[in-house]
């Protein structure tokens, strides 16, 4: 290896200081750097000397020189690099403390291992960020008195989140949880686990554990952490509240999973009730789960009501009376099985009347092609029935008759049916194709002017309805 120290000495002797400096920078040789630093110091080239002491790893000399000349940036830089030399770091910390530069003093007291002194200065100067940095290193082995002292300080200055973290570390779980509840401190998933009391077998302490878990779960729920709240309510044995948290999360997969795993009647019902608000008609799997959960819960009245809703959707949205009939029969079956349904006899009677009307209309549609006379008779009986609207959209019945006469080219009879619809204030457009209506009007020469509507005819109203639809859809 080259003897760079000797080379530097020769260069200095020949008064080639710049070449010596460049050589030290290039070789990074500690001995050569220290020798050159001493010569620079003798020549009052202070900043260059400090840099060379730093390069040589002789931080104590650099700090001594920086102190003599008030070069504080150099002092703290060198002190922080003096890993393992706590005495030197504490010496510089005292320097900064004497000059009331407490942020730097705290940093160096901390680095030098005098934690109590660093914390005391934080308290005196209300150095929250510096204290937070120190507290990040606290763990279960830290002196509980110190944890409490720092926690109380943060609490006194409304730094509740940090106070909570310290009280958790100090194992003062109840106090930490009370702070979260009172001051709305956000509870992370990690904090929630730390706030969870350990499992115990002692019956008396078990009840206390449940209370703590319940308070924790309520805090998490109020903060919108529904999944973690569900977990804590479950640990507390309150599965109903746990499910209510999941319902708020609207996480359908987890709601279904939780109901399947818990197998509790109330939870099956809550889950099924929730799923009824989803687009179950477009998602057969959801529809099956609703039926399954109500069945497992033996909630027959609710299951009956669901089938009733299914029937109404089939009629209102799809005009599918065959599927509606099947749903109504299921509704009747389950309301009949229910032992707790209020006014059960009346509900059964109402469903049976509806089933009878829907069966009649389904039959009328089926025989239209080969027994039109019977079809017409059935439709006329349905139109005359006082309670038909509870089962069948009477507009569909009128439409079936109109389409029958239209297909037979009996426009006069078709127009009579349209007039009956008008007389009963039934909107025509939702039930009959506009082309059919226009053809009937043209064939009969009848504009269907209504005195109540100021002489406006069906054609005018249909035209307006088409325009309104065009406006709605853009």
Tab-separated table of C-alpha atoms in Angstrom:
chain	number	residue	atom	x	y	z
A	1	UNK	CA	0.000	0.000	0.000
A	2	UNK	CA	1.130	3.574	-0.690
A	3	UNK	CA	2.393	5.658	2.246
A	4	UNK	CA	0.135	8.639	1.532
A	5	UNK	CA	0.977	10.261	4.863
A	6	UNK	CA	4.635	10.532	3.847
A	7	UNK	CA	3.697	11.890	0.438
A	8	UNK	CA	1.502	14.556	2.031
A	9	UNK	CA	4.277	15.536	4.452
A	10	UNK	CA	6.688	16.020	1.516
A	11	UNK	CA	4.151	18.137	-0.378
A	12	UNK	CA	3.521	20.309	2.692
A	13	UNK	CA	7.285	20.701	3.209
A	14	UNK	CA	7.572	21.856	-0.412
A	15	UNK	CA	4.675	24.292	0.269
A	16	UNK	CA	2.438	22.493	-2.246
A	17	UNK	CA	-0.652	22.666	-0.052
A	18	UNK	CA	-3.159	22.444	-2.900
A	19	UNK	CA	-1.553	19.282	-4.269
A	20	UNK	CA	-1.578	17.800	-0.757
A	21	UNK	CA	-5.261	18.686	-0.384
A	22	UNK	CA	-6.155	17.151	-3.754
A	23	UNK	CA	-4.251	13.984	-2.909
A	24	UNK	CA	-6.089	13.553	0.408
A	25	UNK	CA	-9.445	14.079	-1.311
A	26	UNK	CA	-8.549	11.468	-3.911
A	27	UNK	CA	-7.101	8.817	-1.601
A	28	UNK	CA	-9.416	9.421	1.390
A	29	UNK	CA	-6.492	8.333	3.594
A	30	UNK	CA	-7.390	9.078	7.284
A	31	UNK	CA	-3.793	9.560	8.511
A	32	UNK	CA	-2.918	11.893	5.664
A	33	UNK	CA	-6.182	13.797	6.188
A	34	UNK	CA	-5.525	14.254	9.914
A	35	UNK	CA	-1.968	15.529	9.317
A	36	UNK	CA	-3.164	18.009	6.695
A	37	UNK	CA	-6.033	19.093	8.978
A	38	UNK	CA	-3.537	20.043	11.707
A	39	UNK	CA	-1.533	22.124	9.244
A	40	UNK	CA	-4.738	23.806	8.005
A	41	UNK	CA	-5.768	24.602	11.574
A	42	UNK	CA	-2.336	26.152	12.229
A	43	UNK	CA	-2.838	28.298	9.163
A	44	UNK	CA	-6.330	29.416	10.378
A	45	UNK	CA	-7.994	27.651	7.448
A	46	UNK	CA	-10.760	26.603	9.855
A	47	UNK	CA	-13.501	25.271	7.576
A	48	UNK	CA	-11.065	23.242	5.506
A	49	UNK	CA	-9.514	21.864	8.690
A	50	UNK	CA	-12.925	20.799	10.007
A	51	UNK	CA	-13.742	18.973	6.750
A	52	UNK	CA	-10.400	17.177	6.889
A	53	UNK	CA	-10.912	16.192	10.557
A	54	UNK	CA	-14.278	14.816	9.456
A	55	UNK	CA	-12.647	12.856	6.619
A	56	UNK	CA	-10.064	11.509	9.067
A	57	UNK	CA	-12.810	10.350	11.426
A	58	UNK	CA	-11.440	12.587	14.169
A	59	UNK	CA	-14.776	14.190	14.971
A	60	UNK	CA	-13.702	15.379	18.408
A	61	UNK	CA	-11.068	17.670	16.854
A	62	UNK	CA	-13.559	18.945	14.311
A	63	UNK	CA	-16.132	19.670	17.024
A	64	UNK	CA	-13.506	21.389	19.201
A	65	UNK	CA	-12.578	23.667	16.335
A	66	UNK	CA	-16.225	24.311	15.377
A	67	UNK	CA	-17.047	25.240	19.000
A	68	UNK	CA	-14.147	27.690	19.162
A	69	UNK	CA	-15.396	29.469	16.063
A	70	UNK	CA	-19.164	29.136	16.573
A	71	UNK	CA	-19.702	26.955	13.491
A	72	UNK	CA	-22.849	25.276	14.758
A	73	UNK	CA	-23.870	23.546	11.534
A	74	UNK	CA	-20.522	21.785	11.463
A	75	UNK	CA	-20.872	20.875	15.124
A	76	UNK	CA	-24.204	19.125	14.791
A	77	UNK	CA	-23.132	17.434	11.571
A	78	UNK	CA	-20.032	15.980	13.212
A	79	UNK	CA	-21.862	15.074	16.421
A	80	UNK	CA	-24.513	13.109	14.524
A	81	UNK	CA	-21.777	11.231	12.671
A	82	UNK	CA	-20.032	10.323	15.921
A	83	UNK	CA	-21.852	7.017	16.299
A	84	UNK	CA	-20.733	5.207	19.432
A	85	UNK	CA	-19.210	8.322	21.011
A	86	UNK	CA	-22.084	9.266	23.304
A	87	UNK	CA	-19.854	11.463	25.494
A	88	UNK	CA	-19.028	13.652	22.519
A	89	UNK	CA	-22.685	13.861	21.476
A	90	UNK	CA	-23.739	14.809	25.002
A	91	UNK	CA	-21.001	17.445	25.142
A	92	UNK	CA	-22.400	19.077	21.996
A	93	UNK	CA	-25.948	18.694	23.350
A	94	UNK	CA	-24.957	20.699	26.447
A	95	UNK	CA	-23.448	23.374	24.201
A	96	UNK	CA	-26.753	23.786	22.350
A	97	UNK	CA	-28.782	23.665	25.566
A	98	UNK	CA	-26.711	26.527	27.061
A	99	UNK	CA	-27.600	28.562	23.993
A	100	UNK	CA	-31.308	27.618	24.264
A	101	UNK	CA	-31.189	25.784	20.937
A	102	UNK	CA	-33.392	23.074	22.377
A	103	UNK	CA	-34.386	21.272	19.171
A	104	UNK	CA	-30.731	20.433	18.478
A	105	UNK	CA	-30.017	19.710	22.115
A	106	UNK	CA	-32.940	17.227	22.258
A	107	UNK	CA	-31.726	15.474	19.142
A	108	UNK	CA	-28.232	14.998	20.536
A	109	UNK	CA	-29.328	14.083	24.072
A	110	UNK	CA	-31.496	11.437	22.433
A	111	UNK	CA	-28.659	10.180	20.254
A	112	UNK	CA	-26.291	10.248	23.216
A	113	UNK	CA	-28.589	8.081	25.326
A	114	UNK	CA	-29.787	10.654	27.864
A	115	UNK	CA	-33.494	10.087	27.119
A	116	UNK	CA	-34.757	11.673	30.335
A	117	UNK	CA	-32.874	14.898	29.615
A	118	UNK	CA	-34.145	14.949	26.031
A	119	UNK	CA	-37.722	14.459	27.224
A	120	UNK	CA	-37.392	17.129	29.914
A	121	UNK	CA	-36.286	19.641	27.297
A	122	UNK	CA	-39.252	18.619	25.109
A	123	UNK	CA	-41.568	19.305	28.022
A	124	UNK	CA	-39.958	22.664	28.749
A	125	UNK	CA	-40.008	23.830	25.157
A	126	UNK	CA	-43.258	22.032	24.167
A	127	UNK	CA	-41.368	20.318	21.377
A	128	UNK	CA	-44.161	17.988	20.251
A	129	UNK	CA	-42.567	16.712	17.058
A	130	UNK	CA	-39.255	15.959	18.768
A	131	UNK	CA	-41.067	14.129	21.558
A	132	UNK	CA	-43.066	12.181	18.993
A	133	UNK	CA	-39.813	11.066	17.355
A	134	UNK	CA	-38.437	9.889	20.684
A	135	UNK	CA	-41.691	8.147	21.593
A	136	UNK	CA	-41.620	6.178	18.331
A	137	UNK	CA	-38.832	4.078	19.886
A	138	UNK	CA	-40.766	3.252	23.050
A	139	UNK	CA	-41.911	-0.339	23.519
A	140	UNK	CA	-43.169	-2.663	26.235
A	141	UNK	CA	-39.714	-2.628	27.881
A	142	UNK	CA	-39.784	1.155	28.362
A	143	UNK	CA	-40.230	2.382	31.945
A	144	UNK	CA	-44.031	2.617	32.499
A	145	UNK	CA	-43.562	5.823	34.504
A	146	UNK	CA	-41.854	7.419	31.517
A	147	UNK	CA	-44.617	6.250	29.172
A	148	UNK	CA	-47.278	7.674	31.468
A	149	UNK	CA	-45.387	10.932	31.878
A	150	UNK	CA	-45.146	11.416	28.112
A	151	UNK	CA	-48.737	10.306	27.613
A	152	UNK	CA	-50.033	12.830	30.138
A	153	UNK	CA	-47.953	15.554	28.486
A	154	UNK	CA	-49.458	14.831	25.063
A	155	UNK	CA	-52.932	14.660	26.543
A	156	UNK	CA	-52.490	17.986	28.350
A	157	UNK	CA	-51.631	19.573	25.007
A	158	UNK	CA	-54.476	17.851	23.130
A	159	UNK	CA	-52.170	15.544	21.200
A	160	UNK	CA	-54.614	12.727	21.862
A	161	UNK	CA	-53.520	10.327	19.153
A	162	UNK	CA	-49.973	10.150	20.495
A	163	UNK	CA	-51.208	9.966	24.093
A	164	UNK	CA	-53.345	6.964	23.145
A	165	UNK	CA	-50.375	5.221	21.497
A	166	UNK	CA	-48.268	5.680	24.641
A	167	UNK	CA	-50.994	4.501	27.014
A	168	UNK	CA	-51.454	1.416	24.849
A	169	UNK	CA	-47.701	0.729	25.101
A	170	UNK	CA	-47.940	1.208	28.863
A	171	UNK	CA	-50.757	-1.399	28.863
A	172	UNK	CA	-53.287	1.153	30.135
A	173	UNK	CA	-55.841	-0.133	27.633
A	174	UNK	CA	-58.989	1.138	29.358
A	175	UNK	CA	-57.559	4.653	29.645
A	176	UNK	CA	-56.431	4.615	25.995
A	177	UNK	CA	-59.838	3.392	24.842
A	178	UNK	CA	-61.642	6.047	26.883
A	179	UNK	CA	-59.524	8.712	25.162
A	180	UNK	CA	-60.376	7.282	21.746
A	181	UNK	CA	-64.058	7.339	22.608
A	182	UNK	CA	-64.046	10.828	24.115
A	183	UNK	CA	-61.815	12.585	21.590
A	184	UNK	CA	-62.523	10.587	18.437
A	185	UNK	CA	-58.970	9.306	18.039
A	186	UNK	CA	-58.755	7.245	14.862
A	187	UNK	CA	-58.127	3.575	15.669
A	188	UNK	CA	-56.018	1.729	13.119
A	189	UNK	CA	-56.254	-2.027	12.615
A	190	UNK	CA	-52.956	-2.430	14.475
A	191	UNK	CA	-54.165	-0.286	17.389
A	192	UNK	CA	-57.402	-2.274	17.547
A	193	UNK	CA	-55.437	-5.471	18.085
A	194	UNK	CA	-53.326	-3.841	20.800
A	195	UNK	CA	-56.496	-2.585	22.503
A	196	UNK	CA	-57.974	-6.094	22.489
A	197	UNK	CA	-57.687	-7.717	25.932
A	198	UNK	CA	-56.084	-11.179	25.925
A	199	UNK	CA	-58.282	-14.259	26.166
A	200	UNK	CA	-58.985	-15.369	29.742
A	201	UNK	CA	-60.917	-18.151	31.487
A	202	UNK	CA	-61.835	-16.352	34.724
A	203	UNK	CA	-65.648	-15.755	34.474
A	204	UNK	CA	-65.472	-12.422	36.322
A	205	UNK	CA	-62.673	-11.071	34.154
A	206	UNK	CA	-64.342	-12.511	31.066
A	207	UNK	CA	-67.300	-10.160	31.517
A	208	UNK	CA	-64.935	-7.192	31.827
A	209	UNK	CA	-63.178	-8.290	28.630
A	210	UNK	CA	-66.513	-8.328	26.804
A	211	UNK	CA	-67.258	-4.791	27.967
A	212	UNK	CA	-63.891	-3.513	26.700
A	213	UNK	CA	-64.372	-5.285	23.360
A	214	UNK	CA	-67.861	-3.825	23.017
A	215	UNK	CA	-66.640	-0.266	23.631
A	216	UNK	CA	-63.800	-0.840	21.161
A	217	UNK	CA	-66.205	-2.216	18.561
A	218	UNK	CA	-68.560	0.756	19.020
A	219	UNK	CA	-65.669	3.196	18.480
A	220	UNK	CA	-64.592	1.380	15.335
A	221	UNK	CA	-68.167	1.300	14.048
A	222	UNK	CA	-68.648	5.018	14.651
A	223	UNK	CA	-65.395	5.671	12.756
A	224	UNK	CA	-66.585	3.634	9.768
A	225	UNK	CA	-64.135	0.745	10.291
A	226	UNK	CA	-66.948	-1.734	9.831
A	227	UNK	CA	-64.946	-4.885	9.141
A	228	UNK	CA	-62.731	-4.503	12.217
A	229	UNK	CA	-65.782	-3.517	14.290
A	230	UNK	CA	-67.489	-6.712	13.125
A	231	UNK	CA	-64.499	-8.719	14.322
A	232	UNK	CA	-64.511	-7.068	17.765
A	233	UNK	CA	-68.266	-7.438	18.228
A	234	UNK	CA	-67.859	-11.111	17.317
A	235	UNK	CA	-65.080	-11.515	19.898
A	236	UNK	CA	-67.404	-9.896	22.430
A	237	UNK	CA	-70.069	-12.469	21.575
A	238	UNK	CA	-72.439	-9.918	20.009
A	239	UNK	CA	-72.946	-11.392	16.553
A	240	UNK	CA	-76.053	-9.345	15.801
A	241	UNK	CA	-74.134	-6.066	16.170
A	242	UNK	CA	-71.296	-7.631	14.184
A	243	UNK	CA	-73.659	-8.332	11.295
A	244	UNK	CA	-75.111	-4.812	11.480
A	245	UNK	CA	-71.575	-3.467	10.985
A	246	UNK	CA	-71.121	-5.645	7.927
A	247	UNK	CA	-74.441	-4.409	6.573
A	248	UNK	CA	-73.142	-0.847	6.843
A	249	UNK	CA	-70.035	-1.879	4.901
A	250	UNK	CA	-72.270	-3.153	2.052
A	251	UNK	CA	-69.749	-5.911	1.429
A	252	UNK	CA	-72.204	-8.486	0.110
A	253	UNK	CA	-69.722	-11.367	-0.116
A	254	UNK	CA	-68.689	-10.949	3.538
A	255	UNK	CA	-72.328	-10.542	4.626
A	256	UNK	CA	-73.249	-13.834	2.954
A	257	UNK	CA	-70.164	-15.553	4.375
A	258	UNK	CA	-70.825	-14.320	7.922
A	259	UNK	CA	-74.477	-15.407	7.819
A	260	UNK	CA	-73.462	-18.820	6.473
A	261	UNK	CA	-70.828	-19.314	9.173
A	262	UNK	CA	-72.841	-18.090	12.183
A	263	UNK	CA	-76.046	-19.992	11.312
A	264	UNK	CA	-78.167	-17.779	13.525
A	265	UNK	CA	-81.797	-17.071	12.700
A	266	UNK	CA	-81.590	-13.323	13.298
A	267	UNK	CA	-78.465	-13.028	11.157
A	268	UNK	CA	-80.005	-15.001	8.300
A	269	UNK	CA	-82.923	-12.569	8.376
A	270	UNK	CA	-80.734	-9.456	8.522
A	271	UNK	CA	-78.688	-10.723	5.587
A	272	UNK	CA	-81.735	-11.594	3.499
A	273	UNK	CA	-83.374	-8.238	4.298
A	274	UNK	CA	-80.214	-6.474	3.102
A	275	UNK	CA	-80.050	-8.456	-0.137
A	276	UNK	CA	-83.632	-7.535	-0.992
A	277	UNK	CA	-82.328	-3.999	-1.591
A	278	UNK	CA	-79.897	-5.271	-4.236
A	279	UNK	CA	-80.687	-5.921	-7.884
A	280	UNK	CA	-81.624	-9.493	-7.062
A	281	UNK	CA	-83.722	-10.004	-10.196
A	282	UNK	CA	-80.622	-9.548	-12.363
A	283	UNK	CA	-78.499	-11.724	-10.049
A	284	UNK	CA	-79.981	-15.209	-9.628
A	285	UNK	CA	-77.349	-16.172	-7.018
A	286	UNK	CA	-78.496	-13.328	-4.753
A	287	UNK	CA	-82.120	-14.319	-5.237
A	288	UNK	CA	-81.299	-17.911	-4.250
A	289	UNK	CA	-79.486	-16.716	-1.124
A	290	UNK	CA	-82.477	-14.620	-0.052
A	291	UNK	CA	-84.753	-17.625	-0.367
A	292	UNK	CA	-82.217	-19.913	1.327
A	293	UNK	CA	-81.627	-17.607	4.293
A	294	UNK	CA	-85.318	-16.935	4.942
A	295	UNK	CA	-85.931	-20.697	4.692
A	296	UNK	CA	-83.122	-21.534	7.149
A	297	UNK	CA	-84.471	-18.907	9.551
A	298	UNK	CA	-87.976	-20.323	9.080
A	299	UNK	CA	-89.077	-16.743	8.443
A	300	UNK	CA	-91.972	-17.897	6.326
A	301	UNK	CA	-93.917	-14.644	6.371
A	302	UNK	CA	-90.852	-12.745	5.138
A	303	UNK	CA	-90.251	-15.393	2.487
A	304	UNK	CA	-93.886	-15.078	1.422
A	305	UNK	CA	-93.498	-11.298	1.152
A	306	UNK	CA	-90.361	-11.767	-0.955
A	307	UNK	CA	-92.136	-14.070	-3.383
A	308	UNK	CA	-94.920	-11.500	-3.472
A	309	UNK	CA	-92.344	-8.870	-4.477
A	310	UNK	CA	-90.990	-11.227	-7.139
A	311	UNK	CA	-94.469	-11.606	-8.585
A	312	UNK	CA	-94.982	-7.844	-8.700
A	313	UNK	CA	-91.658	-7.272	-10.445
A	314	UNK	CA	-92.497	-9.893	-13.072
A	315	UNK	CA	-95.809	-8.140	-13.738
A	316	UNK	CA	-94.692	-4.507	-13.581
A	317	UNK	CA	-91.301	-4.801	-15.272
A	318	UNK	CA	-91.645	-7.791	-17.599
A	319	UNK	CA	-95.385	-8.511	-17.979
A	320	UNK	CA	-94.499	-12.149	-17.334
A	321	UNK	CA	-97.650	-13.460	-15.709
A	322	UNK	CA	-96.541	-17.098	-15.861
A	323	UNK	CA	-93.539	-16.411	-13.606
A	324	UNK	CA	-95.677	-14.104	-11.484
A	325	UNK	CA	-98.175	-16.909	-10.987
A	326	UNK	CA	-95.442	-19.270	-9.827
A	327	UNK	CA	-94.160	-16.682	-7.359
A	328	UNK	CA	-97.653	-16.022	-5.984
A	329	UNK	CA	-98.198	-19.718	-5.394
A	330	UNK	CA	-94.919	-19.869	-3.459
A	331	UNK	CA	-95.994	-16.792	-1.482
A	332	UNK	CA	-99.263	-18.531	-0.609
A	333	UNK	CA	-97.453	-21.733	0.383
A	334	UNK	CA	-95.148	-19.974	2.832
A	335	UNK	CA	-97.709	-17.648	4.386
A	336	UNK	CA	-99.760	-20.778	5.026
A	337	UNK	CA	-96.754	-22.365	6.789
A	338	UNK	CA	-96.159	-19.313	8.978
A	339	UNK	CA	-97.268	-19.722	12.582
A	340	UNK	CA	-96.607	-16.136	13.653
A	341	UNK	CA	-98.083	-14.118	10.790
A	342	UNK	CA	-100.551	-11.454	11.886
A	343	UNK	CA	-103.968	-11.527	10.176
A	344	UNK	CA	-102.870	-14.733	8.448
A	345	UNK	CA	-106.331	-15.759	7.200
A	346	UNK	CA	-106.876	-12.421	5.501
A	347	UNK	CA	-103.438	-12.600	3.809
A	348	UNK	CA	-104.060	-16.145	2.591
A	349	UNK	CA	-107.472	-15.163	1.205
A	350	UNK	CA	-106.002	-12.132	-0.564
A	351	UNK	CA	-103.246	-14.227	-2.161
A	352	UNK	CA	-105.708	-16.856	-3.290
A	353	UNK	CA	-107.869	-14.201	-4.996
A	354	UNK	CA	-104.806	-12.798	-6.747
A	355	UNK	CA	-103.721	-16.281	-7.820
A	356	UNK	CA	-107.192	-16.881	-9.252
A	357	UNK	CA	-107.110	-13.639	-11.285
A	358	UNK	CA	-103.571	-14.236	-12.580
A	359	UNK	CA	-104.465	-17.848	-13.491
A	360	UNK	CA	-107.433	-16.524	-15.441
A	361	UNK	CA	-105.335	-14.029	-17.340
A	362	UNK	CA	-102.611	-16.593	-18.090
A	363	UNK	CA	-105.329	-18.921	-19.425
A	364	UNK	CA	-106.818	-16.116	-21.551
A	365	UNK	CA	-103.434	-15.531	-23.196
A	366	UNK	CA	-102.925	-19.260	-23.774
A	367	UNK	CA	-106.329	-19.891	-25.469
A	368	UNK	CA	-106.398	-16.690	-27.523
A	369	UNK	CA	-105.379	-18.538	-30.690
A	370	UNK	CA	-107.852	-21.436	-30.532
A	371	UNK	CA	-110.720	-20.329	-28.285
A	372	UNK	CA	-111.118	-16.544	-28.714
A	373	UNK	CA	-114.691	-16.490	-27.399
A	374	UNK	CA	-113.628	-17.954	-24.061
A	375	UNK	CA	-110.640	-15.588	-23.996
A	376	UNK	CA	-112.940	-12.570	-24.479
A	377	UNK	CA	-115.282	-13.827	-21.755
A	378	UNK	CA	-112.407	-14.284	-19.291
A	379	UNK	CA	-111.072	-10.786	-20.025
A	380	UNK	CA	-114.513	-9.224	-19.581
A	381	UNK	CA	-114.919	-10.965	-16.215
A	382	UNK	CA	-111.498	-9.726	-15.125
A	383	UNK	CA	-112.284	-6.157	-16.180
A	384	UNK	CA	-115.513	-6.285	-14.189
A	385	UNK	CA	-113.842	-7.745	-11.069
A	386	UNK	CA	-113.589	-5.027	-8.357
A	387	UNK	CA	-110.233	-6.163	-7.006
A	388	UNK	CA	-108.500	-7.123	-10.251
A	389	UNK	CA	-105.895	-4.331	-10.018
A	390	UNK	CA	-104.415	-6.031	-6.940
A	391	UNK	CA	-103.463	-8.991	-9.116
A	392	UNK	CA	-103.362	-7.989	-12.776
A	393	UNK	CA	-102.674	-4.707	-14.503
A	394	UNK	CA	-106.079	-4.120	-16.042
A	395	UNK	CA	-104.338	-2.251	-18.869
A	396	UNK	CA	-102.809	-5.595	-19.893
A	397	UNK	CA	-106.292	-7.138	-20.040
A	398	UNK	CA	-107.602	-4.290	-22.243
A	399	UNK	CA	-104.493	-4.563	-24.398
A	400	UNK	CA	-105.064	-8.309	-24.937
A	401	UNK	CA	-108.634	-7.623	-26.122
A	402	UNK	CA	-107.516	-4.746	-28.374
A	403	UNK	CA	-104.754	-6.870	-29.955
A	404	UNK	CA	-107.277	-9.693	-30.506
A	405	UNK	CA	-109.725	-7.432	-32.404
A	406	UNK	CA	-106.856	-5.774	-34.249
A	407	UNK	CA	-105.594	-9.188	-35.407
A	408	UNK	CA	-109.153	-10.051	-36.582
A	409	UNK	CA	-109.280	-6.699	-38.459
A	410	UNK	CA	-112.282	-5.701	-36.306
A	411	UNK	CA	-111.228	-2.092	-35.825
A	412	UNK	CA	-114.593	-0.936	-34.503
A	413	UNK	CA	-114.443	-3.375	-31.577
A	414	UNK	CA	-110.797	-2.485	-31.012
A	415	UNK	CA	-111.782	1.189	-30.791
A	416	UNK	CA	-114.489	0.363	-28.269
A	417	UNK	CA	-111.871	-1.221	-26.019
A	418	UNK	CA	-109.632	1.857	-26.355
A	419	UNK	CA	-112.588	4.058	-25.380
A	420	UNK	CA	-113.117	1.898	-22.289
A	421	UNK	CA	-109.476	2.397	-21.360
A	422	UNK	CA	-109.906	6.165	-21.758
A	423	UNK	CA	-113.030	6.086	-19.633
A	424	UNK	CA	-111.083	4.409	-16.838
A	425	UNK	CA	-108.187	6.901	-17.166
A	426	UNK	CA	-105.752	4.193	-18.196
A	427	UNK	CA	-102.745	5.466	-20.121
A	428	UNK	CA	-102.664	3.735	-23.507
A	429	UNK	CA	-99.032	4.065	-24.541
A	430	UNK	CA	-97.543	1.655	-21.950
A	431	UNK	CA	-99.846	-1.141	-23.114
A	432	UNK	CA	-100.323	-0.791	-26.872
A	433	UNK	CA	-97.895	-0.246	-29.694
A	434	UNK	CA	-98.244	3.240	-31.222
A	435	UNK	CA	-98.525	1.729	-34.714
A	436	UNK	CA	-101.523	-0.383	-33.656
A	437	UNK	CA	-103.261	2.652	-32.151
A	438	UNK	CA	-102.712	4.779	-35.253
A	439	UNK	CA	-103.990	1.998	-37.517
A	440	UNK	CA	-107.153	1.625	-35.423
A	441	UNK	CA	-107.741	5.401	-35.391
A	442	UNK	CA	-107.204	5.702	-39.142
A	443	UNK	CA	-109.512	2.762	-39.850
A	444	UNK	CA	-112.351	4.102	-37.695
A	445	UNK	CA	-111.902	7.782	-38.512
A	446	UNK	CA	-112.233	8.405	-34.842
A	447	UNK	CA	-109.934	10.864	-33.100
A	448	UNK	CA	-111.412	9.966	-29.730
A	449	UNK	CA	-111.908	13.600	-28.751
A	450	UNK	CA	-112.609	13.826	-25.100
A	451	UNK	CA	-114.651	16.704	-23.770
A	452	UNK	CA	-112.663	16.696	-20.549
A	453	UNK	CA	-109.389	17.065	-22.424
A	454	UNK	CA	-110.551	20.037	-24.470
A	455	UNK	CA	-111.045	18.221	-27.746
A	456	UNK	CA	-107.639	16.573	-27.836
A	457	UNK	CA	-107.679	13.139	-29.419
A	458	UNK	CA	-105.799	9.906	-28.844
A	459	UNK	CA	-103.474	10.616	-31.756
A	460	UNK	CA	-102.512	13.937	-30.164
A	461	UNK	CA	-101.817	12.257	-26.820
A	462	UNK	CA	-99.784	9.453	-28.376
A	463	UNK	CA	-97.750	11.994	-30.325
A	464	UNK	CA	-97.041	13.887	-27.112
A	465	UNK	CA	-96.055	10.697	-25.266
A	466	UNK	CA	-93.592	9.781	-28.036
A	467	UNK	CA	-92.093	13.284	-27.935
A	468	UNK	CA	-91.780	13.135	-24.137
A	469	UNK	CA	-90.021	9.772	-24.383
A	470	UNK	CA	-87.640	11.196	-26.982
A	471	UNK	CA	-86.880	14.144	-24.676
A	472	UNK	CA	-86.279	11.799	-21.717
A	473	UNK	CA	-83.829	9.579	-23.565
A	474	UNK	CA	-82.053	12.562	-25.125
